[in-house]
Short mmCIF file of C-alpha atoms in Angstrom, two decimals:
data_model
loop_
_atom_site.label_atom_id
_atom_site.label_comp_id
_atom_site.label_asym_id
_atom_site.label_seq_id
_atom_site.Cartn_x
_atom_site.Cartn_y
_atom_site.Cartn_z
CA MET T 1 52.88 105.08 230.64
CA ALA T 2 51.57 104.58 234.18
CA THR T 3 52.22 107.50 236.49
CA SER T 4 51.40 106.32 239.98
CA LEU T 5 50.82 103.32 242.26
CA GLU T 6 47.55 101.62 241.49
CA ARG T 7 47.08 100.90 245.20
CA PRO T 8 48.44 102.81 248.22
CA ALA T 9 51.44 101.30 249.87
CA ASN T 10 49.99 101.44 253.41
CA ASN T 11 50.76 98.51 255.79
CA LEU T 12 53.11 97.01 253.22
CA HIS T 13 54.98 95.10 255.88
CA GLY T 14 52.41 95.42 258.58
CA ARG T 15 51.17 92.68 260.92
CA GLY T 16 49.70 89.75 258.96
CA SER T 17 51.36 90.88 255.74
CA GLY T 18 54.49 89.70 253.99
CA PRO T 19 56.35 91.39 251.13
CA TYR T 20 53.88 89.83 248.70
CA GLY T 21 50.79 91.13 250.46
CA ARG T 22 48.39 88.99 252.52
CA THR T 23 49.82 85.71 253.73
CA GLY T 24 47.12 84.62 256.20
CA THR T 25 45.68 81.05 256.53
CA GLN T 26 43.12 81.54 253.74
CA VAL T 27 43.78 83.49 250.56
CA ALA T 28 41.36 83.95 247.72
CA GLY T 29 42.93 82.86 244.48
CA ALA T 30 42.01 83.38 240.83
CA ARG T 31 39.07 81.78 239.13
CA VAL T 32 39.85 78.72 237.07
CA GLY T 33 36.97 77.51 234.96
CA GLY T 34 34.62 79.72 236.84
CA ASP T 35 35.23 78.09 240.31
CA PRO T 36 37.22 79.85 243.05
CA GLN T 37 40.22 77.99 244.21
CA LEU T 38 41.01 78.33 247.96
CA VAL T 39 44.37 77.75 249.58
CA THR T 40 44.01 76.77 253.31
CA ASN T 41 47.22 76.23 255.35
CA GLY T 42 49.19 75.45 252.21
CA ALA T 43 46.83 72.67 251.00
CA THR T 44 45.11 73.12 247.63
CA ARG T 45 41.60 71.75 247.15
CA ARG T 46 40.78 69.76 244.00
CA THR T 47 44.45 69.07 243.28
CA TRP T 48 43.70 67.85 239.78
CA ARG T 49 42.93 71.34 238.90
CA ARG T 50 46.72 72.22 239.18
CA LEU T 51 46.95 70.87 235.55
CA VAL T 52 44.67 73.68 234.35
CA ARG T 53 46.63 76.70 233.15
CA ALA T 54 45.60 80.28 233.07
CA SER T 55 47.03 80.58 229.55
CA ASN T 56 46.33 77.71 227.00
CA TRP T 57 48.10 78.99 223.84
CA HIS T 58 50.80 76.24 224.28
CA ARG T 59 48.24 73.47 223.81
CA TYR T 60 47.54 74.53 220.24
CA TYR T 61 51.26 74.82 219.62
CA GLN T 62 51.90 71.35 221.08
CA GLY T 63 49.20 69.98 218.90
CA ALA T 64 50.78 71.55 215.84
CA LEU T 65 54.21 70.10 216.86
CA VAL T 66 52.69 66.66 217.24
CA GLY T 67 51.27 66.86 213.73
CA ALA T 68 54.53 68.19 212.29
CA ASP T 69 56.61 65.45 213.98
CA LEU T 70 54.19 62.77 212.76
CA LEU T 71 54.43 64.17 209.26
CA ALA T 72 58.29 64.19 209.59
CA ALA T 73 58.28 60.50 210.54
CA LEU T 74 56.01 59.64 207.65
CA LEU T 75 58.02 61.55 205.13
CA ALA T 76 61.18 59.76 206.40
CA THR T 77 59.40 56.43 205.69
CA VAL T 78 58.47 57.63 202.23
CA MET T 79 62.18 58.46 201.56
CA ALA T 80 63.40 55.17 202.92
CA VAL T 81 60.92 53.06 201.06
CA ASN T 82 61.19 54.84 197.70
CA LEU T 83 64.84 56.00 197.65
CA THR T 84 66.79 53.00 199.04
CA HIS T 85 67.41 49.78 197.20
CA ALA T 86 65.46 46.79 198.63
CA PRO T 87 64.32 48.48 201.85
CA ASP T 88 62.30 45.36 202.73
CA ALA T 89 65.29 43.01 202.35
CA GLY T 90 65.12 40.14 204.89
CA PHE T 91 61.34 40.18 204.89
CA ASP T 92 60.59 37.42 202.37
CA THR T 93 57.17 35.99 203.16
CA ALA T 94 53.87 37.79 202.81
CA ASN T 95 53.38 37.93 206.56
CA GLN T 96 56.90 39.33 207.05
CA LEU T 97 56.20 41.91 204.42
CA HIS T 98 52.97 42.96 206.09
CA PHE T 99 54.83 43.31 209.42
CA PHE T 100 57.55 45.36 207.77
CA TYR T 101 55.13 47.93 206.29
CA LEU T 102 53.09 48.05 209.44
CA THR T 103 56.29 48.75 211.37
CA VAL T 104 57.59 51.51 209.14
CA TRP T 105 54.17 53.14 208.53
CA LEU T 106 52.66 52.86 211.96
CA PHE T 107 54.94 51.63 214.79
CA LEU T 108 57.99 53.77 213.98
CA PRO T 109 55.97 57.13 213.63
CA LEU T 110 54.21 56.35 216.96
CA ALA T 111 57.50 55.39 218.53
CA TRP T 112 58.86 58.78 217.42
CA LEU T 113 56.11 60.55 219.07
CA LEU T 114 56.49 58.60 222.31
CA ALA T 115 60.30 59.18 222.30
CA LEU T 116 59.87 62.84 221.77
CA TRP T 117 57.23 63.00 224.48
CA GLY T 118 59.42 60.95 226.86
CA THR T 119 62.52 63.28 226.33
CA GLY T 120 60.36 66.37 227.12
CA SER T 121 60.45 67.77 223.55
CA TYR T 122 56.80 69.07 224.19
CA ASP T 123 57.63 70.85 227.30
CA ARG T 124 56.17 74.40 226.92
CA ARG T 125 59.08 75.91 228.83
CA TYR T 126 61.43 75.44 225.89
CA PHE T 127 59.17 76.75 223.15
CA GLY T 128 60.50 79.63 221.19
CA MET T 129 63.95 80.21 222.87
CA GLY T 130 67.23 78.44 223.44
CA ASN T 131 68.69 75.13 222.38
CA GLU T 132 67.10 72.83 224.88
CA GLU T 133 64.18 71.86 222.56
CA PHE T 134 66.56 70.70 219.84
CA LYS T 135 68.80 68.97 222.36
CA ARG T 136 65.83 66.93 223.50
CA VAL T 137 65.01 66.08 219.83
CA ILE T 138 68.52 64.78 219.42
CA ARG T 139 68.11 62.69 222.55
CA ALA T 140 64.93 61.24 221.14
CA SER T 141 66.84 60.42 217.94
CA MET T 142 69.49 58.60 219.92
CA PHE T 143 66.80 56.65 221.70
CA MET T 144 65.22 55.67 218.44
CA LEU T 145 68.53 54.52 217.07
CA ALA T 146 69.06 52.34 220.20
CA LEU T 147 65.48 51.08 220.05
CA VAL T 148 65.72 49.93 216.47
CA SER T 149 69.16 48.41 216.97
CA PHE T 150 67.91 46.59 220.00
CA ALA T 151 64.79 45.26 218.23
CA ALA T 152 66.84 44.06 215.23
CA LEU T 153 69.25 42.34 217.53
CA THR T 154 66.59 40.69 219.70
CA PHE T 155 64.49 39.34 216.83
CA LYS T 156 67.56 38.60 214.68
CA ALA T 157 66.09 40.56 211.81
CA ASP T 158 68.14 40.87 208.71
CA VAL T 159 67.05 44.48 208.05
CA SER T 160 68.47 46.82 205.32
CA ARG T 161 71.08 48.97 207.11
CA VAL T 162 70.80 51.70 204.46
CA ALA T 163 67.01 51.91 204.88
CA VAL T 164 67.34 52.02 208.70
CA ALA T 165 69.95 54.80 208.44
CA VAL T 166 67.79 56.78 205.93
CA ILE T 167 64.57 56.54 207.89
CA LEU T 168 66.21 57.49 211.25
CA LEU T 169 68.44 60.21 209.92
CA ALA T 170 65.75 61.71 207.68
CA ALA T 171 63.23 61.71 210.50
CA ALA T 172 65.64 63.53 212.91
CA VAL T 173 66.53 66.13 210.35
CA LEU T 174 62.91 66.73 209.29
CA VAL T 175 61.68 66.91 212.88
CA CYS T 176 64.38 69.61 213.58
CA GLY T 177 63.56 71.43 210.39
CA PHE T 178 59.80 71.47 211.03
CA ARG T 179 60.33 72.59 214.60
CA TYR T 180 62.58 75.38 213.46
CA GLY T 181 59.80 76.42 211.03
CA ALA T 182 57.27 76.26 213.88
CA ARG T 183 59.57 78.42 216.05
CA TYR T 184 59.71 81.01 213.32
CA GLY T 185 55.98 81.07 213.17
CA LEU T 186 55.71 81.38 216.93
CA HIS T 187 58.08 84.36 216.88
CA LYS T 188 55.93 86.08 214.28
CA MET T 189 52.84 85.41 216.46
CA ARG T 190 54.60 86.78 219.49
CA LEU T 191 55.54 90.00 217.66
CA ALA T 192 51.92 90.28 216.95
CA GLY T 193 51.05 89.86 220.65
CA LYS T 194 49.77 86.19 220.48
CA GLY T 195 51.08 83.15 222.17
CA VAL T 196 52.68 85.25 225.00
CA GLN T 197 52.81 84.99 228.79
CA ARG T 198 51.47 88.03 230.72
CA VAL T 199 54.03 88.57 233.51
CA LEU T 200 53.57 90.31 236.85
CA LEU T 201 57.02 91.38 238.22
CA ILE T 202 57.47 91.24 241.99
CA GLY T 203 60.29 93.00 243.87
CA ALA T 204 61.98 96.29 244.50
CA TYR T 205 61.23 98.70 241.65
CA PRO T 206 64.79 98.95 240.34
CA GLU T 207 65.22 95.19 240.23
CA ALA T 208 61.83 94.68 238.58
CA LEU T 209 62.55 97.39 236.10
CA GLU T 210 65.86 95.71 235.11
CA VAL T 211 64.04 92.45 234.54
CA TYR T 212 61.36 94.37 232.50
CA ARG T 213 63.96 95.87 230.24
CA THR T 214 65.66 92.51 229.75
CA VAL T 215 62.61 90.58 228.74
CA ARG T 216 61.43 93.42 226.39
CA ARG T 217 64.75 93.05 224.59
CA ALA T 218 63.85 89.52 223.65
CA PRO T 219 60.20 89.61 222.29
CA ALA T 220 60.75 86.09 220.88
CA ALA T 221 60.64 84.80 224.44
CA GLY T 222 57.01 85.70 224.66
CA LEU T 223 57.18 87.30 228.12
CA VAL T 224 55.12 90.44 228.30
CA PRO T 225 55.28 92.44 231.58
CA VAL T 226 51.87 93.80 232.48
CA GLY T 227 52.54 95.11 235.97
CA ILE T 228 55.03 95.53 238.78
CA TYR T 229 54.27 94.59 242.38
CA VAL T 230 56.61 96.58 244.61
CA THR T 231 57.69 94.86 247.78
CA GLU T 232 59.73 97.67 249.20
CA GLY T 233 60.34 101.34 248.60
CA ALA T 234 56.89 101.93 247.24
CA SER T 235 56.82 105.55 248.34
CA SER T 236 59.76 106.36 246.12
CA VAL T 237 57.80 105.08 243.06
CA ARG T 238 54.73 107.27 243.60
CA ASN T 239 54.16 109.66 240.73
CA LEU T 240 56.91 108.18 238.61
CA ASP T 241 56.41 107.53 234.92
CA THR T 242 56.44 103.79 234.78
CA PRO T 243 56.24 101.56 231.77
CA VAL T 244 53.50 99.39 233.30
CA PRO T 245 51.11 99.90 236.25
CA VAL T 246 52.79 99.56 239.73
CA PHE T 247 51.02 97.97 242.63
CA ALA T 248 51.73 97.75 246.40
CA GLY T 249 49.86 96.96 249.64
CA THR T 250 47.40 94.42 248.09
CA ASP T 251 47.18 90.70 247.71
CA VAL T 252 49.59 89.70 244.93
CA VAL T 253 47.37 86.84 243.63
CA THR T 254 44.38 89.23 243.49
CA CYS T 255 46.61 91.66 241.62
CA ALA T 256 47.62 88.98 239.14
CA GLU T 257 43.96 88.11 238.64
CA ARG T 258 43.12 91.74 237.99
CA LEU T 259 45.87 92.03 235.31
CA GLU T 260 45.09 88.67 233.89
CA ALA T 261 48.73 87.69 234.45
CA ASP T 262 49.46 84.07 233.93
CA THR T 263 53.08 84.23 235.30
CA LEU T 264 54.52 85.81 238.39
CA ALA T 265 58.20 86.62 238.32
CA VAL T 266 59.96 87.25 241.66
CA CYS T 267 62.97 89.52 240.99
CA GLY T 268 66.31 89.84 242.70
CA SER T 269 66.31 90.26 246.51
CA ALA T 270 62.57 89.74 246.70
CA SER T 271 63.31 85.95 246.64
CA ALA T 272 65.63 86.06 249.68
CA ASP T 273 62.94 85.23 252.17
CA ALA T 274 62.31 81.51 251.60
CA ALA T 275 59.22 81.42 253.80
CA ASP T 276 57.45 84.21 251.87
CA LEU T 277 58.43 82.60 248.54
CA ARG T 278 57.04 79.26 249.70
CA ARG T 279 53.79 80.88 250.78
CA LEU T 280 53.50 82.59 247.48
CA ALA T 281 53.93 79.22 245.70
CA TRP T 282 51.16 77.83 247.94
CA GLN T 283 48.84 80.69 247.03
CA LEU T 284 49.35 80.07 243.36
CA GLU T 285 48.52 76.34 243.52
CA GLY T 286 45.30 75.68 241.63
CA THR T 287 45.18 79.08 240.02
CA GLY T 288 46.96 77.98 236.78
CA ARG T 289 49.59 80.60 237.12
CA ASP T 290 53.34 79.97 236.91
CA LEU T 291 55.99 81.15 239.49
CA VAL T 292 59.40 81.97 238.21
CA VAL T 293 62.36 83.47 240.00
CA ALA T 294 64.61 85.95 238.34
CA PRO T 295 67.82 86.01 240.49
CA ALA T 296 70.30 88.86 240.52
CA LEU T 297 72.46 86.98 237.94
CA THR T 298 72.21 88.67 234.58
CA ASP T 299 73.66 87.65 231.26
CA ILE T 300 74.65 84.24 232.70
CA ALA T 301 72.92 81.21 231.01
CA GLY T 302 73.26 77.87 229.38
CA PRO T 303 75.25 75.05 230.87
CA ARG T 304 77.06 77.33 233.33
CA VAL T 305 74.03 77.37 235.67
CA HIS T 306 73.00 74.34 237.65
CA ILE T 307 70.70 73.91 240.61
CA ARG T 308 71.93 71.31 243.11
CA PRO T 309 69.67 70.68 246.12
CA VAL T 310 71.33 70.00 249.50
CA GLU T 311 68.97 68.80 252.22
CA GLY T 312 66.10 70.81 250.58
CA LEU T 313 68.25 73.93 250.04
CA PRO T 314 68.47 74.68 246.30
CA LEU T 315 71.96 75.88 245.60
CA LEU T 316 72.45 77.83 242.36
CA HIS T 317 75.98 76.85 241.05
CA VAL T 318 77.59 79.26 238.46
CA GLU T 319 80.50 77.57 236.78
CA GLU T 320 83.38 79.21 234.94
CA PRO T 321 83.00 79.77 231.21
CA LYS T 322 84.64 76.98 229.20
CA ILE T 323 86.63 78.46 226.33
CA SER T 324 88.47 75.27 225.56
CA GLY T 325 87.92 71.53 224.97
CA ILE T 326 86.77 69.58 221.98
CA GLY T 327 84.20 72.26 221.06
CA TRP T 328 86.82 74.90 220.91
CA LEU T 329 89.05 72.67 218.76
CA ILE T 330 86.08 72.00 216.37
CA LYS T 331 85.46 75.75 216.20
CA ASN T 332 89.08 76.44 215.12
CA ILE T 333 88.98 73.67 212.54
CA LEU T 334 85.70 74.95 211.14
CA ASP T 335 87.06 78.51 211.09
CA ILE T 336 90.13 77.66 208.93
CA SER T 337 88.50 75.14 206.61
CA SER T 338 85.43 77.30 205.98
CA SER T 339 87.54 80.40 205.40
CA VAL T 340 89.82 78.64 202.84
CA PHE T 341 86.85 77.23 200.99
CA GLY T 342 85.15 80.64 201.13
CA LEU T 343 88.09 82.53 199.72
CA ILE T 344 88.38 80.02 196.81
CA LEU T 345 84.58 80.10 196.14
CA LEU T 346 84.34 83.95 196.41
CA SER T 347 87.46 84.78 194.32
CA PRO T 348 85.49 85.73 191.21
CA LEU T 349 83.35 87.99 193.38
CA PHE T 350 86.41 89.58 194.85
CA LEU T 351 87.81 90.32 191.38
CA ALA T 352 84.44 91.94 190.35
CA VAL T 353 84.34 94.02 193.52
CA ALA T 354 87.93 95.08 193.02
CA ILE T 355 87.22 96.33 189.56
CA ALA T 356 84.07 98.28 190.69
CA ILE T 357 85.99 99.93 193.53
CA LYS T 358 88.80 101.12 191.17
CA ALA T 359 86.29 102.37 188.65
CA ASP T 360 84.34 104.32 191.22
CA SER T 361 87.11 106.22 193.01
CA PRO T 362 90.78 106.43 193.15
CA GLY T 363 92.62 104.53 195.89
CA PRO T 364 93.54 101.01 197.00
CA VAL T 365 90.98 98.14 196.69
CA PHE T 366 91.51 97.06 200.37
CA PHE T 367 91.34 99.11 203.52
CA ARG T 368 93.48 97.85 206.40
CA GLN T 369 93.21 99.13 209.99
CA ASN T 370 94.84 98.07 213.23
CA ARG T 371 92.40 96.30 215.44
CA VAL T 372 92.74 94.72 218.88
CA GLY T 373 92.59 90.91 218.92
CA ARG T 374 92.74 88.16 221.55
CA ASP T 375 94.87 88.97 224.63
CA GLY T 376 95.25 92.58 223.50
CA GLU T 377 97.46 91.80 220.48
CA THR T 378 96.94 94.11 217.46
CA PHE T 379 96.51 92.91 213.98
CA SER T 380 95.70 94.43 210.58
CA CYS T 381 91.99 93.95 209.73
CA TRP T 382 91.19 93.54 206.00
CA LYS T 383 88.08 95.03 204.39
CA PHE T 384 87.08 96.29 200.96
CA ARG T 385 87.56 100.08 200.85
CA THR T 386 84.11 101.75 201.03
CA MET T 387 85.19 105.39 201.61
CA TYR T 388 87.21 108.00 199.80
CA ILE T 389 90.91 108.09 200.58
CA ASP T 390 90.65 111.21 202.66
CA ALA T 391 87.91 109.80 204.96
CA GLU T 392 89.96 109.89 208.10
CA GLU T 393 90.93 113.51 207.65
CA ARG T 394 87.24 114.49 207.09
CA GLN T 395 85.97 112.66 210.21
CA ALA T 396 86.86 115.41 212.68
CA ALA T 397 84.45 117.86 210.80
CA LEU T 398 81.64 115.30 211.11
CA MET T 399 81.93 114.29 214.72
CA MET T 400 78.93 116.44 215.68
CA HIS T 401 76.81 114.25 213.37
CA ASN T 402 77.83 111.03 215.09
CA GLU T 403 74.74 108.88 215.54
CA THR T 404 76.17 106.38 217.95
CA ASP T 405 77.85 106.50 221.40
CA GLY T 406 80.96 104.75 222.67
CA LEU T 407 84.09 104.20 220.77
CA LEU T 408 82.76 104.07 217.26
CA PHE T 409 81.75 106.67 214.72
CA LYS T 410 78.63 105.96 212.71
CA MET T 411 76.39 108.02 210.37
CA LYS T 412 73.58 106.65 208.18
CA ASP T 413 74.31 109.11 205.41
CA ASP T 414 78.05 109.45 205.72
CA PRO T 415 79.29 111.71 202.80
CA ARG T 416 82.71 109.92 202.94
CA ILE T 417 81.21 106.72 201.64
CA THR T 418 81.47 106.03 197.92
CA LYS T 419 78.66 104.85 195.71
CA VAL T 420 80.06 101.34 195.46
CA GLY T 421 80.88 101.44 199.16
CA LYS T 422 77.26 102.05 200.08
CA TRP T 423 76.33 98.86 198.27
CA LEU T 424 79.17 96.94 199.75
CA ARG T 425 78.08 98.00 203.23
CA ARG T 426 74.41 97.20 202.73
CA THR T 427 75.23 93.71 201.46
CA SER T 428 78.11 93.26 204.01
CA ILE T 429 80.40 92.19 201.20
CA ASP T 430 83.01 94.60 202.51
CA GLU T 431 83.57 92.28 205.38
CA PHE T 432 84.43 89.24 203.22
CA PRO T 433 88.21 89.93 203.03
CA GLN T 434 88.35 89.29 206.79
CA LEU T 435 88.35 85.60 205.86
CA VAL T 436 92.11 86.23 205.32
CA ASN T 437 92.38 87.20 208.97
CA VAL T 438 90.57 84.05 209.97
CA VAL T 439 92.98 81.88 207.99
CA ARG T 440 95.96 83.66 209.73
CA GLY T 441 94.42 82.97 213.11
CA GLU T 442 93.77 86.61 213.93
CA MET T 443 90.01 86.44 213.76
CA SER T 444 87.22 83.88 213.99
CA LEU T 445 83.98 83.46 211.98
CA VAL T 446 82.00 84.20 215.11
CA GLY T 447 83.09 86.33 218.05
CA PRO T 448 83.05 89.89 219.50
CA ARG T 449 83.51 92.66 216.97
CA PRO T 450 87.10 93.91 216.49
CA LEU T 451 87.60 97.43 217.78
CA PRO T 452 90.16 99.94 216.46
CA ALA T 453 93.46 99.85 218.35
CA GLU T 454 94.18 103.57 218.40
CA ASN T 455 91.01 104.71 220.31
CA GLY T 456 90.04 101.55 222.13
CA ASP T 457 89.33 101.90 225.93
CA PHE T 458 89.86 98.32 227.06
CA LEU T 459 89.63 98.88 230.82
CA GLY T 460 87.22 97.31 233.15
CA ASP T 461 84.48 95.01 231.83
CA VAL T 462 85.32 95.83 228.14
CA ARG T 463 88.65 94.08 228.43
CA ARG T 464 87.08 90.75 229.12
CA ARG T 465 86.00 90.52 225.46
CA LEU T 466 89.66 90.04 224.58
CA LEU T 467 89.55 86.47 226.05
CA VAL T 468 88.52 85.26 222.55
CA ARG T 469 89.34 86.16 218.93
CA PRO T 470 87.16 88.82 217.41
CA GLY T 471 84.77 87.63 214.70
CA ILE T 472 83.45 88.51 211.34
CA THR T 473 79.97 88.14 212.72
CA GLY T 474 78.70 87.90 216.35
CA LEU T 475 75.78 88.53 218.63
CA TRP T 476 75.83 92.30 218.04
CA GLN T 477 75.65 91.79 214.22
CA VAL T 478 72.53 89.55 214.45
CA SER T 479 70.89 91.70 217.14
CA GLY T 480 70.82 95.08 215.43
CA ARG T 481 74.31 95.92 214.30
CA SER T 482 74.84 99.75 213.99
CA ASP T 483 71.32 100.39 215.46
CA LEU T 484 72.53 99.26 218.92
CA SER T 485 74.00 101.46 221.51
CA TRP T 486 77.48 101.00 222.68
CA ASP T 487 76.40 99.65 226.03
CA ASP T 488 74.12 97.09 224.29
CA ALA T 489 76.98 96.03 222.02
CA VAL T 490 79.36 95.49 224.81
CA ARG T 491 76.69 93.62 226.84
CA LEU T 492 76.14 91.26 223.95
CA ASP T 493 79.94 90.72 223.43
CA LEU T 494 80.42 89.92 227.10
CA TYR T 495 77.45 87.59 227.04
CA TYR T 496 78.94 85.71 224.13
CA VAL T 497 82.32 85.42 225.95
CA ASP T 498 80.73 84.26 229.22
CA ASN T 499 78.32 81.73 227.59
CA TRP T 500 80.22 80.52 224.58
CA SER T 501 79.28 77.16 223.06
CA LEU T 502 79.71 75.62 219.61
CA THR T 503 75.96 75.48 219.32
CA THR T 504 75.73 79.25 219.89
CA ASP T 505 78.27 79.83 217.08
CA LEU T 506 76.25 77.76 214.65
CA GLN T 507 73.06 79.60 215.60
CA ILE T 508 74.77 82.94 215.01
CA LEU T 509 76.01 81.83 211.59
CA PHE T 510 72.48 80.85 210.61
CA ARG T 511 71.02 84.11 211.90
CA THR T 512 73.67 86.09 210.10
CA VAL T 513 72.32 84.98 206.72
CA ALA T 514 68.88 86.32 207.57
CA VAL T 515 70.32 89.57 208.88
CA VAL T 516 72.45 90.18 205.81
CA LEU T 517 69.45 89.52 203.59
CA ARG T 518 67.32 91.97 205.56
CA ARG T 519 70.16 94.60 205.54
CA LYS T 520 68.96 95.92 208.93
CA GLY T 521 71.53 98.19 210.72
CA ALA T 522 74.09 97.96 207.87
CA TYR T 523 75.38 101.43 207.01
#
């Protein structure tokens, strides 16, 4: 932990200095390739050097993606040629056959790489986080479908429609699958401290500290704060225990060079002065360092945020959350159909669990508790019983051992839990009867966790989570479950409500499988 400012805060806003330090007509930048890059009156020398980055880990990752995409396209060709009947139908002569195999083994794989590159699927900004990378892969797939259809129509080629469908669909699926595996590998690398961006946070200390905490909660994003550059209130930070070194009163680019930071993040109100922000961007030209702005809009993401420039003024539009439309209809259909299928498929397991619960301790098989659902309506939530029948009476004596805050009571070694109940909780099988609630329209497969009705404080921000049906799984379950604090759980639930999308639901369902297998936070 750093304990003081690395540089004194004298003349922080003095003559000739802006909130980011020195902003004169000539500023020494970082060395790129051993040569100093100078910024003079906002003009960068050797402009081709702007393509040189201070961090080059993404180049190796991009190369790996190119290889994986090429392999996916070739495997799709193998599947189409060997698994479909007469894939070369319509190519009768020897020359036509040569052209067919040249196309499927060379031209199509190269076209896939060009399409992926043209749609920005190799853009380093989307590596490791979010859906944008896969959305761009889907766009490339649509482009390839249009390209093949246009070529067949133009040359009046009588191609095998089945072979075309297999080669295009298989390539799209394999590209997405390989990229998902590459992302998993990247996350493992980032947990080990590799493939990350070293970030210098710029702004008032409370704002920078909030951004620090946010990015540290998402190690998969690969953002590692290495310092905070205080633009105001530096005296109040002196002698504080800070998670990273704090700087003030020096040139920000020199500070970034000293920390070997490849990204500078301007936090909150520090971005209010457009002139200073523009000068900082000028200073960074040719240094290979990125400049990002973290506005004072937290937990708002996805399609709700748009930048619309008006006469050179970038306006950040924040739209209302869309909890409706065709995506919401598809969600409801998937909820009911998947739950009905799940109840039928799991019925033998339910019978076995019921027998085990009865043999382990006296009492009913199912435990039902009133929970608060959408619009504040209460419903009876179904679960397999995992505690002795006198559990609620014994809770008062155990309150001093509560290991969580907020509205819920949690103990890792709760004596009220039966032997079978411990196994049911570790495997999350006790939650499966909630499929009945989903079929009845009281719950959803994915959503905020349902809270007990008798002790729920649904005032203020917490009440917003009642805009949607509670879910069997959700962001809090895949982000730590019972290991999370109450504030973090509420934050994740509100983030889900404010940024809901069908893609998010599908991602949470896939992540739930991994979380259940790891059994982390389940007790």
